[in-house]
XYZ file of C-alpha atoms in Angstrom:
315
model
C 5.484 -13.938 -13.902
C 3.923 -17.190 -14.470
C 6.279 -20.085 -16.142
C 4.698 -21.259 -19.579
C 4.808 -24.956 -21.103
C 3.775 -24.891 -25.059
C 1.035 -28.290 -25.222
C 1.180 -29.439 -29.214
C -1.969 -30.324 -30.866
C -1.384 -34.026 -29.808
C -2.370 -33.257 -26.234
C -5.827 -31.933 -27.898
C -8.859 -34.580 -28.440
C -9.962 -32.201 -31.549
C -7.306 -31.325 -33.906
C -9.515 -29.100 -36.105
C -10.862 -26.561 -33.572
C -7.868 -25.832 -31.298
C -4.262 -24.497 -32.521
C -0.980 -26.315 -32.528
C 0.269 -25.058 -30.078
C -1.603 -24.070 -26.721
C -0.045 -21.729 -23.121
C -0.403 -24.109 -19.864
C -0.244 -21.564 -17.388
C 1.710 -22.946 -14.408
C 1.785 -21.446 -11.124
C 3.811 -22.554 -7.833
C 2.615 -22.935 -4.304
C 5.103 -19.691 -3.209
C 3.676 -17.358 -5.829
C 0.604 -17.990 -5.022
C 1.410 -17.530 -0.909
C 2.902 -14.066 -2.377
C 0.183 -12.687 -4.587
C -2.595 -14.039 -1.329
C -0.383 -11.779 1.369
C 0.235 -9.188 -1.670
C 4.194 -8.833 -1.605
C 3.960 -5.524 -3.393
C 1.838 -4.206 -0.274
C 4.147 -5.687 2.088
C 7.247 -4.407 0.480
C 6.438 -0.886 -0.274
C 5.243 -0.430 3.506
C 8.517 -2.110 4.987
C 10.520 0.655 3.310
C 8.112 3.394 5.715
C 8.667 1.000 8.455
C 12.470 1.023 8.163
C 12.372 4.927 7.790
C 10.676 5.341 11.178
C 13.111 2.543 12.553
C 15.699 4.799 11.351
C 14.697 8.174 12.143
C 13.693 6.941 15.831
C 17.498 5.756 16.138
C 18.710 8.879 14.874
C 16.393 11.259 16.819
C 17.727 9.222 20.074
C 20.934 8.979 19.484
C 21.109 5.316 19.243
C 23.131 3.311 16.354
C 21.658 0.704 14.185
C 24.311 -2.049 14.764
C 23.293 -2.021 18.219
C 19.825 -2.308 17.873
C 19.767 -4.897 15.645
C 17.174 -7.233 17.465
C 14.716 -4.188 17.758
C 15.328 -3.858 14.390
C 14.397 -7.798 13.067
C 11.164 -8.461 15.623
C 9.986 -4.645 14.704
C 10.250 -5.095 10.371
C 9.298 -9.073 10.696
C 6.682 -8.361 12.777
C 5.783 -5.257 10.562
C 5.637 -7.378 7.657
C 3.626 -10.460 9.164
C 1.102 -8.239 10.162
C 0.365 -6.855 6.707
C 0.640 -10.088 5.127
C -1.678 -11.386 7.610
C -4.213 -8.248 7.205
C -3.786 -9.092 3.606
C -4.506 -12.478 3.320
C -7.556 -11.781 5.247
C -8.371 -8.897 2.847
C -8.265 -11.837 0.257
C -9.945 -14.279 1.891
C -13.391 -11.671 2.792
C -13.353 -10.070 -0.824
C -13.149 -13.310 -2.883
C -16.653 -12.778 -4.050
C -16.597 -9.991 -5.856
C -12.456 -10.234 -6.479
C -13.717 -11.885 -9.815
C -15.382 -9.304 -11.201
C -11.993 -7.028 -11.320
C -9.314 -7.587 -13.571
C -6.383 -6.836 -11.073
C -7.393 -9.359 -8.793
C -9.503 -11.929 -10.835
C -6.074 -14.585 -10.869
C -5.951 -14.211 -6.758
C -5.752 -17.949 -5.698
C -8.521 -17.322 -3.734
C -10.965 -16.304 -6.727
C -9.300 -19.556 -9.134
C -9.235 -22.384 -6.480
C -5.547 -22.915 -5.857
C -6.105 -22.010 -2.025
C -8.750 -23.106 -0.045
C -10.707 -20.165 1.355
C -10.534 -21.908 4.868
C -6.532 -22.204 4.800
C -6.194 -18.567 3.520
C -7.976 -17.320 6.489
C -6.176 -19.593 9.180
C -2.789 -18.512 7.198
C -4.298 -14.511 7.845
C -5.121 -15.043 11.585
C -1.752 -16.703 11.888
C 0.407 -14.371 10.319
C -1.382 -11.795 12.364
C -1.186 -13.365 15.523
C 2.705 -14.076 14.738
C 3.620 -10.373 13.501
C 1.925 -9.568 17.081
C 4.101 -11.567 19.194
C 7.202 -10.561 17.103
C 5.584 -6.531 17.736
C 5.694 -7.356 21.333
C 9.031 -8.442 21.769
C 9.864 -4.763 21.640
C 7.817 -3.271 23.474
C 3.665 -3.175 23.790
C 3.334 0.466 22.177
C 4.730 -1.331 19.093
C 2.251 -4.006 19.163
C -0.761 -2.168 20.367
C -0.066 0.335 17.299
C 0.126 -2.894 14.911
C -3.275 -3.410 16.141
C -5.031 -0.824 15.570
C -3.690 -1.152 11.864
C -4.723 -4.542 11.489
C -8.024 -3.958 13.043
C -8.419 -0.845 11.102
C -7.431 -2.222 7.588
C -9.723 -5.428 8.515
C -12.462 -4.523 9.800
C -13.013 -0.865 9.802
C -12.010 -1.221 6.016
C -12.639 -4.419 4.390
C -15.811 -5.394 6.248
C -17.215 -1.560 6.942
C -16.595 0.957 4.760
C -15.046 -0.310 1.512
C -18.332 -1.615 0.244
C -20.693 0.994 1.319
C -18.562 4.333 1.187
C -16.815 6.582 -0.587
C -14.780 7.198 2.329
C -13.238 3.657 2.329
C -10.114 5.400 0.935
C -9.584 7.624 3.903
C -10.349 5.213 6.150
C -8.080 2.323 4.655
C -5.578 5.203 4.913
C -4.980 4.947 8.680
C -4.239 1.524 8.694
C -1.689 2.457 5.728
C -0.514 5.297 7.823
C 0.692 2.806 10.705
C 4.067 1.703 9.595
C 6.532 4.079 10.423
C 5.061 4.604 13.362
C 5.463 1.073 14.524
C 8.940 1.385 12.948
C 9.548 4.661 15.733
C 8.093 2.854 18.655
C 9.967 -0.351 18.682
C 13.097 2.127 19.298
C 11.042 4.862 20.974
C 7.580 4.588 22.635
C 7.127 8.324 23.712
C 6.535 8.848 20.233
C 7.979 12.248 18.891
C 6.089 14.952 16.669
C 8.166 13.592 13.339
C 7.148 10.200 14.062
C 3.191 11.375 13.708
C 4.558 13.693 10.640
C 5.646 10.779 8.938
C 2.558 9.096 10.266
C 0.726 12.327 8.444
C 3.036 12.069 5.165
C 1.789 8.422 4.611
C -2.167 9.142 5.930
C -2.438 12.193 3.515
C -0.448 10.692 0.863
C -2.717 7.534 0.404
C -6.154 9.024 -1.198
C -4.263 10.693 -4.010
C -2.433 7.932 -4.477
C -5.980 5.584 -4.259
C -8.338 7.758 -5.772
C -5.813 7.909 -9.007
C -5.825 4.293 -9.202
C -9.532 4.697 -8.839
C -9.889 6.328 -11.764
C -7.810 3.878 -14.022
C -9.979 1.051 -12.882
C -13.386 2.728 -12.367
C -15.091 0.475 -14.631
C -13.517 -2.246 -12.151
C -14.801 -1.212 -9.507
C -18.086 -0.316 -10.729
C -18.901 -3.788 -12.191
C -18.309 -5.149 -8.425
C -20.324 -2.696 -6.825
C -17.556 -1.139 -4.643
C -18.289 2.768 -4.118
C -14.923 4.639 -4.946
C -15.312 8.418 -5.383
C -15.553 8.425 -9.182
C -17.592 5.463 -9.597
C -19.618 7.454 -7.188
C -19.673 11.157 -7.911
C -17.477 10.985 -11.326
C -14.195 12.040 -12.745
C -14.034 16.025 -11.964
C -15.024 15.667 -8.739
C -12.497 12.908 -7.966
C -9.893 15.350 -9.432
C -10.552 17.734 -7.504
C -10.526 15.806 -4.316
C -7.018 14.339 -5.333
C -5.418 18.202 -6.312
C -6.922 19.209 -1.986
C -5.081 15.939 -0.960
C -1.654 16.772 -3.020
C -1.838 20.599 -1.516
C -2.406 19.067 2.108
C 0.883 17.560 1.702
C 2.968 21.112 1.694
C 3.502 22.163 5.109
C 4.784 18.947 5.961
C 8.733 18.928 5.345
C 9.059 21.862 7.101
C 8.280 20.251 10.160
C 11.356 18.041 9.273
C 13.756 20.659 9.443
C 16.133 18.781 11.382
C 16.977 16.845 8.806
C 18.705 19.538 6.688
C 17.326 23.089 4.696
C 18.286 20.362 1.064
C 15.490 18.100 2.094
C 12.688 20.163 2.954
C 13.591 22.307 -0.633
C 13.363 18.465 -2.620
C 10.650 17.369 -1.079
C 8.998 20.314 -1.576
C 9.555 20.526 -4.997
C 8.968 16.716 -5.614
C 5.313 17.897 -3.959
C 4.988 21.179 -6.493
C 6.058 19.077 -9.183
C 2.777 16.297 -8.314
C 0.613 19.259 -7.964
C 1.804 21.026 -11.007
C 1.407 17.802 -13.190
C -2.117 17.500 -12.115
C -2.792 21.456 -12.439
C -0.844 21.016 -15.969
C -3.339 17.998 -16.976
C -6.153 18.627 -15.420
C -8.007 20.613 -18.482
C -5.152 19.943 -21.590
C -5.458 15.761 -20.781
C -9.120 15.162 -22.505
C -9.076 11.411 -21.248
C -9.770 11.500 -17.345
C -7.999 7.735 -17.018
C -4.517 8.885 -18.583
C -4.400 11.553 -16.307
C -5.218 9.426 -13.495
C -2.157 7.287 -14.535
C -0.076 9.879 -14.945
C -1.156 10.705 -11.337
C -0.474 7.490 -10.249
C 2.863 6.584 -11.171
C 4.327 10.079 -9.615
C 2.567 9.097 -6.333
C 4.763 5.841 -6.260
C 7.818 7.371 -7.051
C 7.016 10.177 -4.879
C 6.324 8.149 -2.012
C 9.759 6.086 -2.261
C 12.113 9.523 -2.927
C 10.727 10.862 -0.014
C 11.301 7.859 2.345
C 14.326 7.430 1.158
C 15.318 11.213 1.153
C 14.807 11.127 4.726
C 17.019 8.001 5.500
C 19.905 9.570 3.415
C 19.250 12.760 4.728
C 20.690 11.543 8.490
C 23.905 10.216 6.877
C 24.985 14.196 5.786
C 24.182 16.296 8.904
């Protein structure tokens, strides 16, 4: 949250046509580095990265305490990469970023970075999270990659401006995490790291498409083709309900990790679909029910994730 200072009226040249007291917004050089690599991004897919870290260790009998280097160059180099990816992301989309309200105070869209420096700071941070990737071992880094190069250019430059499929295909590079997270420990990569690779692919459109909805207008006004800008609320609906179902089978192919965890998870999946089944006619205004949509996805996402890691501790 940006600090305030209160200017009186004698900092104004005409007392009679501003108030007596007027917000200075000030920002700092760090927030703005945070908001340009998007923290909240970074964070959220650090917590997927540390469960496939974690399961990997588990699966091969290994202990965390003794694979503590893995563990630093695999979630610094995790992190660098997104914020790198990120800061890119910023740096290509900062001419229509001002049209949106989201993303209309990114320092690239007010001036308080240089366009230039945000896109050496992207390669950089790239190129360093790379390195960092390597220093476990190359399927690590060659996975990193393909998420950068997916979320960069297969996303950002390709498909987010001309399709409706921008969502799916923004969700591979999403879907890369854990499975960066698994290879640093293990590079023959085992069928629950792609599950959780699955969990996070299938997971993102819902989760997308819902935000979609609450910012349609958004995206509409800067020309960006999401699904209901596109083809409308129902449809959109009904393509987030077939992502939701998708999501079923999945726990049960992480039975290992206990009969309690595959039941939760599969309610906390019934209990997404339900609320949209629930909604879907009794909820006249499309955007609330794309909120409500919304907010279970996040939650969702992080029980899940962290179901798994506490799931280990108990068998």
């Amino acid at each position: 949250m940006s600090n305030v200072r209160l200017r009186s009226s004698e900092d104004s040249e005409d007392y009679s046509e501003k108030p007596l007291l007027q917000p200075i917004v000030v920002t700092s050089v760090w927030k703005d580095f945070l908001a340009t690599i998007k923290i909240g991004i970074v964070n959220s897919n650090l917590i997927t990265a540390f469960t496939g870290f974690w399961l990997a260790l588990y699966f091969n009998g290994e202990r965390f305490l003794q694979n503590l280097d893995l563990a630093f160059f695999s979630l610094i180099g995790t992190a660098l990469i997104i914020a790198g990816s990120c800061s890119l992301n910023n740096y290509i989309d900062r001419d229509i970023d001002h049209l949106m309200e989201r993303t209309k105070e990114r320092p690239t869209v007010t001036g308080r970075f240089n366009p230039v420096t945000v896109l050496f700071m992207g390669i950089g941070l790239t190129l360093l999270g790379l390195f960092m990737l390597l220093a476990t071992n190359l399927t690590a880094a060659l996975i990193g990659l393909v998420g950068v190069i997916t979320y960069v250019f297969f996303y950002t430059l390709w498909s987010k401006r001309q399709y409706t499929i921008n969502t799916v295909v923004g969700s591979i590079s999403g879907a890369v995490p854990p499975l960066i997270g698994w290879a640093a420990v293990d590079s023959n990569l085992h069928i629950v790291a792609w599950i959780l690779f699955l969990m996070m692919f299938i997971w993102q459109p819902p989760h997308f498409l819902a935000l979609a909805m609450r910012r349609s207008e958004e995206y509409r006004a800067a020309n960006i083709p999401m699904l209901p800008v596109v083809y409308g609320f129902s449809v959109t609906k009904r393509q987030i309900m077939i992502w939701i179902a998708c999501l079923l089978p999945l726990p049960f192919y992480l039975y290992e990790l206990g009969l309690w965890f595959v039941i939760v998870t599969t309610i906390l999946t019934i209990g997404w679909l339900s609320l949209g089944v629930l909604k879907y006619t009794s909820l006249k205004d499309d955007k609330k029910w794309g909120s409500l949509m919304f907010v279970y996805s996040v939650n969702y996402l992080t029980i899940v994730f962290v179901l798994m890691v506490v799931a280990t501790l108990f068998i």
